[in-house]
CSV table of C-alpha atoms and ligand atoms in Angstrom, one decimal:
chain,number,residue,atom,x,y,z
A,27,UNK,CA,5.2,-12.0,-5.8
A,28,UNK,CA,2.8,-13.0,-3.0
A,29,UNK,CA,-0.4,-10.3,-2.8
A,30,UNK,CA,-0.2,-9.8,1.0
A,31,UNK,CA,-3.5,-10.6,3.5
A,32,UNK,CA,-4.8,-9.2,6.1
A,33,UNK,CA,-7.5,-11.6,7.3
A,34,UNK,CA,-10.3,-10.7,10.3
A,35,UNK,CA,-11.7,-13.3,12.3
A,36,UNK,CA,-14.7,-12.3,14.0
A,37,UNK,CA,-14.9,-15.9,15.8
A,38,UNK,CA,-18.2,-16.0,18.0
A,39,UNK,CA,-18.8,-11.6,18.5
A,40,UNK,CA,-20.7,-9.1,16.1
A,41,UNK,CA,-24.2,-8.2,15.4
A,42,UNK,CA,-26.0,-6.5,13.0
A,43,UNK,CA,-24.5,-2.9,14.9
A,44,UNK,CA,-20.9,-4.1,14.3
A,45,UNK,CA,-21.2,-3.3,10.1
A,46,UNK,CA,-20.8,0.2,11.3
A,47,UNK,CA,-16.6,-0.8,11.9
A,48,UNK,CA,-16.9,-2.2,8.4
A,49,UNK,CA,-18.4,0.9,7.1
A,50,UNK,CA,-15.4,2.6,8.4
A,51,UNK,CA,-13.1,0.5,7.7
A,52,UNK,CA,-13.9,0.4,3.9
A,53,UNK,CA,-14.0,4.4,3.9
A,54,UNK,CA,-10.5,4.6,5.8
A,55,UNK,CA,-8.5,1.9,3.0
A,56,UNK,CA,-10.9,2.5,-0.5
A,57,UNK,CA,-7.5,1.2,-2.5
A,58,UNK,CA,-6.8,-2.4,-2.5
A,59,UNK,CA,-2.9,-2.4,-2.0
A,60,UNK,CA,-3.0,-5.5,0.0
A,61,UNK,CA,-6.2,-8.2,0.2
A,62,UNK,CA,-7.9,-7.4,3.0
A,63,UNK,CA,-10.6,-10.0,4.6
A,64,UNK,CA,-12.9,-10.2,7.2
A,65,UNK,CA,-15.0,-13.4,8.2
A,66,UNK,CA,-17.8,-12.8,10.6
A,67,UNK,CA,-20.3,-15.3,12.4
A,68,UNK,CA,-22.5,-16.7,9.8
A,69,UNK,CA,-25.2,-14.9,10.5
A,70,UNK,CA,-23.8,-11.7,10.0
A,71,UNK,CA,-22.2,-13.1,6.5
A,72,UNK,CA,-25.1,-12.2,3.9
A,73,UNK,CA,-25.3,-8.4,5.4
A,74,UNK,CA,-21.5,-7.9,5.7
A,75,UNK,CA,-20.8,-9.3,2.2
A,76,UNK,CA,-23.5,-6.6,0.9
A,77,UNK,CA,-21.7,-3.6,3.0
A,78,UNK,CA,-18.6,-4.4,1.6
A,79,UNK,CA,-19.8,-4.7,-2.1
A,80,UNK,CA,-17.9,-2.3,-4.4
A,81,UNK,CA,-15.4,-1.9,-1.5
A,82,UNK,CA,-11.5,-3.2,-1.0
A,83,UNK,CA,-13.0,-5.6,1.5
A,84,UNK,CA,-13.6,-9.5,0.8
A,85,UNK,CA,-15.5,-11.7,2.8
A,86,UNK,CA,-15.4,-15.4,4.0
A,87,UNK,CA,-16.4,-18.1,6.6
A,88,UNK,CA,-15.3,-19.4,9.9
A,89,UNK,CA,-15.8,-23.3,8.9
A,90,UNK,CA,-17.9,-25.2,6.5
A,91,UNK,CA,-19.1,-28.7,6.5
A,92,UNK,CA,-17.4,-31.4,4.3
A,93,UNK,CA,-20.8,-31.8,2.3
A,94,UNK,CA,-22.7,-29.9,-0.2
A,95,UNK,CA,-26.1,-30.6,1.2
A,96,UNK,CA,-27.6,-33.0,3.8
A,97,UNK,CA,-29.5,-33.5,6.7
A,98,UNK,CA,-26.5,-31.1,8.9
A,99,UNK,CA,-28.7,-29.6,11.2
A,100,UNK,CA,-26.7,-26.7,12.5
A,101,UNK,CA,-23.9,-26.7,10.1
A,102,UNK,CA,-23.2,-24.5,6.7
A,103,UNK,CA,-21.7,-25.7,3.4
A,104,UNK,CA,-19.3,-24.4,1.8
A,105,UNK,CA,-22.0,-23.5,-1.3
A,106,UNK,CA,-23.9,-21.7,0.9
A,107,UNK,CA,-21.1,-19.1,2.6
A,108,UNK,CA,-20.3,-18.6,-1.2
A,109,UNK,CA,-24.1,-17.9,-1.7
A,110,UNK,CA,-23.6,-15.3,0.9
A,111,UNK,CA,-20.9,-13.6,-0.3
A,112,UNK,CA,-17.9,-15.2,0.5
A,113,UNK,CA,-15.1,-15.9,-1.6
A,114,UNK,CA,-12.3,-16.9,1.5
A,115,UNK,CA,-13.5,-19.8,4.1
A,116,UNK,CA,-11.1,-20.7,7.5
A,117,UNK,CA,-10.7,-24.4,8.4
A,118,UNK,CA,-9.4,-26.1,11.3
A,119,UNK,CA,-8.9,-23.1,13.4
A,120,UNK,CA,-7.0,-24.4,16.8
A,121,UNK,CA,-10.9,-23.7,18.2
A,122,UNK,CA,-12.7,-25.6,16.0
A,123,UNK,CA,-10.2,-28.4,16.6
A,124,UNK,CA,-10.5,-28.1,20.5
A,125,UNK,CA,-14.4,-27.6,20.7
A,126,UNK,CA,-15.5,-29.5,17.6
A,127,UNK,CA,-12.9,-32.3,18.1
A,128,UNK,CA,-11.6,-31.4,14.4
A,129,UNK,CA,-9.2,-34.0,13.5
A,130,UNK,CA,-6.8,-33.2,10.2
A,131,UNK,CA,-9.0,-35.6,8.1
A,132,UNK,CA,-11.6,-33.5,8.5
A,133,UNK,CA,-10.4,-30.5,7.9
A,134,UNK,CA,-8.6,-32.3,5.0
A,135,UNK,CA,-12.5,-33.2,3.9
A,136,UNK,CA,-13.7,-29.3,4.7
A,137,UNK,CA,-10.6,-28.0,2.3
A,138,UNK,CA,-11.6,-30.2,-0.7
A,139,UNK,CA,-15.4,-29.3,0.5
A,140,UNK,CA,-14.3,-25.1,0.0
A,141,UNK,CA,-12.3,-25.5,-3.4
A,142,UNK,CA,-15.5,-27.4,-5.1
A,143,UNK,CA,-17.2,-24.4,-4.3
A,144,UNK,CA,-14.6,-22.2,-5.4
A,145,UNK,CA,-13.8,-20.4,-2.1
A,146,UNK,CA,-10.0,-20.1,-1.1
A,147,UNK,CA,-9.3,-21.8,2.0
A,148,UNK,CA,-7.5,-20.7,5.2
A,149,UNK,CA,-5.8,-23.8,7.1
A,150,UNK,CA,-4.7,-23.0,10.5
A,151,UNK,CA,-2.1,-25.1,12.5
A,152,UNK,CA,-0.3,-24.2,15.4
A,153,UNK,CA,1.1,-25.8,18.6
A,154,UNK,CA,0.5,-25.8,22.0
A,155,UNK,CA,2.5,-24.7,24.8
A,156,UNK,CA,3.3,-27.9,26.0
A,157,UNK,CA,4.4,-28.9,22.5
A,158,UNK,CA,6.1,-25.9,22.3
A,159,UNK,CA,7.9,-26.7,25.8
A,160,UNK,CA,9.1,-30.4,24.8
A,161,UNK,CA,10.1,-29.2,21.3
A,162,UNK,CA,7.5,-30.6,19.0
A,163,UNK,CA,6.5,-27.7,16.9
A,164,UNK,CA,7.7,-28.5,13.8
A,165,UNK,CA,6.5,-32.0,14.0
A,166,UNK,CA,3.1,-30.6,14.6
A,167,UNK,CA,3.4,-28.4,12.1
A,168,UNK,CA,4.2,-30.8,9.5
A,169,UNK,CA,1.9,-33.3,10.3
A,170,UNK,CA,-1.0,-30.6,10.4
A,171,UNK,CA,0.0,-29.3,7.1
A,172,UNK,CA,0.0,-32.9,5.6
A,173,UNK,CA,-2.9,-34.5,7.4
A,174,UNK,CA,-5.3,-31.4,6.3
A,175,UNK,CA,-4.0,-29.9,2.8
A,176,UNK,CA,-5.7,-32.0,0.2
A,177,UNK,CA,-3.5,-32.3,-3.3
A,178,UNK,CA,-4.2,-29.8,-5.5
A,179,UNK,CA,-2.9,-26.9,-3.4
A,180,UNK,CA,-1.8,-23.4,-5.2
A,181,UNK,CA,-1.1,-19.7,-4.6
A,182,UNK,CA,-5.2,-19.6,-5.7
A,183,UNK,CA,-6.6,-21.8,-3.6
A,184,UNK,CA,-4.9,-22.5,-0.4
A,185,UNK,CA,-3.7,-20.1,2.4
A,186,UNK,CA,-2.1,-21.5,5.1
A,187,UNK,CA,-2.3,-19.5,8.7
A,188,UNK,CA,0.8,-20.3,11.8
A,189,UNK,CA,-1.4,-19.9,15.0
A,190,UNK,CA,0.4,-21.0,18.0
A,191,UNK,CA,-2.6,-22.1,20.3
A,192,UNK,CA,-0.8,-20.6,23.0
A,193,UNK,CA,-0.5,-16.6,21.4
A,194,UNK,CA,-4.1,-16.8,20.5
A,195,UNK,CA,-6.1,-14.1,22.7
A,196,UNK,CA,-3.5,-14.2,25.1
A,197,UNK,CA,-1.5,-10.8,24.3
A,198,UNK,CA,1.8,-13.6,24.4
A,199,UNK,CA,3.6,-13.7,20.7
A,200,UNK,CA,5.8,-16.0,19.6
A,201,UNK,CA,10.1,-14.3,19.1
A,202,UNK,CA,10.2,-12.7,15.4
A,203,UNK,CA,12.8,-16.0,15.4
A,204,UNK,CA,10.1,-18.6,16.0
A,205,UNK,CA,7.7,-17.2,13.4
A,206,UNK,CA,10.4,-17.1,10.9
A,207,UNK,CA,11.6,-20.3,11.8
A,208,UNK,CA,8.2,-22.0,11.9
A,209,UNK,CA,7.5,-19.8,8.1
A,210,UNK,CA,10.5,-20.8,6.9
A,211,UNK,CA,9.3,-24.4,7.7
A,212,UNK,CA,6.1,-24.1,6.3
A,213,UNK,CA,7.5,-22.7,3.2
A,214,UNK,CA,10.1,-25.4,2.8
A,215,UNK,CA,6.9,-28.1,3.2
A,216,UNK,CA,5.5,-26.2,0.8
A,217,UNK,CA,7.6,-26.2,-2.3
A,218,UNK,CA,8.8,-30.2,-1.7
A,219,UNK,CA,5.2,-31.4,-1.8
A,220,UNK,CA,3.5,-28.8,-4.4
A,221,UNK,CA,6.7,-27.8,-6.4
A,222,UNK,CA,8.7,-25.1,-6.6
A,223,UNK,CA,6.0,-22.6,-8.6
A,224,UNK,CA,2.7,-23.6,-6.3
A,225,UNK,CA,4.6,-23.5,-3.1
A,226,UNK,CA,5.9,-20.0,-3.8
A,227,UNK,CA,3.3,-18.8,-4.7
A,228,UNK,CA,0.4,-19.9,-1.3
A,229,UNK,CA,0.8,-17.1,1.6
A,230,UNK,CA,1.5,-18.0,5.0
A,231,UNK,CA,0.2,-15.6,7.9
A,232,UNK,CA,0.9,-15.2,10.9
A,233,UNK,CA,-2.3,-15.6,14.1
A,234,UNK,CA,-2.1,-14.5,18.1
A,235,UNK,CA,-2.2,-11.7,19.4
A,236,UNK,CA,-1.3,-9.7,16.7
A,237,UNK,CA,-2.3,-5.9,17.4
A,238,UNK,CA,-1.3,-2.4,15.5
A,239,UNK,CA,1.3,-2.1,18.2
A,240,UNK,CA,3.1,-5.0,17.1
A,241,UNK,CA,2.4,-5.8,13.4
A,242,UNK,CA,5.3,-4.0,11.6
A,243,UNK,CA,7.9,-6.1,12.8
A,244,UNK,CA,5.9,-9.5,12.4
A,245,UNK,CA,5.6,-8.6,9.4
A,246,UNK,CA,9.4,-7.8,8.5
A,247,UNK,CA,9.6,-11.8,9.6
A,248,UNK,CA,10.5,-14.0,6.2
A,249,UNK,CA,7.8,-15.6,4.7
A,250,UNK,CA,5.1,-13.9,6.8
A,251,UNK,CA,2.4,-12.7,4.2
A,252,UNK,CA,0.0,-11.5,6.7
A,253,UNK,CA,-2.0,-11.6,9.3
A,254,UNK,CA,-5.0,-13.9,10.6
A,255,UNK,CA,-6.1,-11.4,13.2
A,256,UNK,CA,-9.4,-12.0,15.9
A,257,UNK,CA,-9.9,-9.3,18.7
A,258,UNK,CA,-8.2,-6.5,17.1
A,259,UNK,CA,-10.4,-6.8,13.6
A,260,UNK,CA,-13.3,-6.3,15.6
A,261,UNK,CA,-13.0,-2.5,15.4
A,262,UNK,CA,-12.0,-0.8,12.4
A,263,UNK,CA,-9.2,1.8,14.5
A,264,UNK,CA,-7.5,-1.5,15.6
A,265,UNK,CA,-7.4,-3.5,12.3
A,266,UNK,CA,-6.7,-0.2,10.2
A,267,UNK,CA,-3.7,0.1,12.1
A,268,UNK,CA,-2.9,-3.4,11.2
A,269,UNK,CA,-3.5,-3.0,7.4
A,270,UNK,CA,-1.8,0.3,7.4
A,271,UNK,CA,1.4,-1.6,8.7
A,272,UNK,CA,0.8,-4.5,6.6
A,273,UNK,CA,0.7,-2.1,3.5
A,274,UNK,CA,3.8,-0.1,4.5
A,275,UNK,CA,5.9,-3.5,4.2
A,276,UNK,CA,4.8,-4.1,0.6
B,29,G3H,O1,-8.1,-16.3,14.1
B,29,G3H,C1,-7.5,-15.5,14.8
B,29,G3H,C2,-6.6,-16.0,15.9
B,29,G3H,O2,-7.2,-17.0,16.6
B,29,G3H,C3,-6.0,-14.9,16.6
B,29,G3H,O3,-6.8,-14.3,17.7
B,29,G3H,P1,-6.3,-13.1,18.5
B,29,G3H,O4,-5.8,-12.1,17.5
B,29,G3H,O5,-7.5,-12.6,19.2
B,29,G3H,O6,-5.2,-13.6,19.3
């Protein structure tokens, strides 16, 4: 039985002020039903990881580098977000691909990087609309989910987040019949490469879009464990209403 996930991306918003929503949001769900997650800019990590301390809420990362140490300037290992806290990082986010140039050997690199500091990683594909449009999804998919899951992948470990580039921040969702179809998929991908026990047992979420309003019946979809949510799980009334609904369908 998959534990389900709702996961928080902050992306690039939050301050030192925005811990108040976390405050709240640990006081509204104290019981840890479902895994709940939020990853914050890195500069917020040390501080948010201490707020949630003792609470249902886990931390993580946006993106680490591939190496332990170095000279990186600007960048964050995968040691160091577990030094602050976190215990979850996300990799190749569609974003990170587009504005970082984040090719799947990288993020490949980044994965390995996470486990040998014993952080579970978050690996986000997704198309976009034009691939979408000429009816290459599932090839990107699959070639995404090869090119940047190392071997070694299991329900501990590995997470793997559906993001159509295309849903994210723009209020447009995928039909309940593409996300199954593309879950389904990912499932199926899953279980042929990493056998039948491991590739049962890794969660697949669902990211774009994905708001209180809508979350129940995304997450009726087959195979959708979760949620990889960014603008609603910046205030705690939003992404409660997303956890609530994630924690009725258990
Ligand atoms: O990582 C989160 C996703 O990019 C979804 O963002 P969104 O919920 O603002 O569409």
């Amino acid at each position: 039985m998959r534990r389900k996930l709702a996961a928080g991306n902050w992306k690039m918003n939050g301050l030192a002020a925005g811990l108040a929503e976390v405050q709240t949001l640990a006081q509204t769900h104290p019981n840890d039903t479902v895994d709940i997650l939020l990853c914050p800019p890195a500069t917020l990590l040390d501080r948010m990881s201490a707020t949630c301390a003792g609470s249902a809420i886990k931390t993580g990362g946006q993106d680490c580098h591939m190496a332990t140490t170095g000279a990186h300037t600007g960048d964050t290992s995968a040691q160091m977000l577990a030094d602050a806290g976190a215990g979850y990082v996300i990799l190749g986010h569609s974003e990170r691909r587009t504005d970082h140039a984040e090719s799947d050997g990288m993020v490949h690199s980044k994965t390995k990087a996470a486990w040998d500091a014993g952080l579970v990683a978050i690996v986000c594909v997704g198309e976009t609309e034009a691939e979408r449009t000429a009816d290459k999804t599932l090839d990107i998919i699959a070639g995404q989910m090869s090119g940047s899951i190392p071997n070694g992948a299991i329900g501990v470990n590995l997470v793997v987040a559906y993001e159509p580039v295309w849903a994210i921040g723009t209020g447009l969702v995928p039909t309940l019949d593409q996300i199954g179809e593309v879950h389904d998929f990912m499932r199926t991908l899953l279980i042929r490469r990493f056998g039948e026990d491991a590739g049962q047992s890794i969660r697949l979420l669902y990211g774009g879009s994905v708001k209180p309003a809508n979350a129940t019946e995304i997450f009726d979809v087959s195979n959708v464990d979760g949620a990889l949510v960014g603008g609603a799980s910046l205030k705690a009334a939003d992404f409660s209403g997303i956890i609530t609904a994630l924690e009725a369908s258990v």
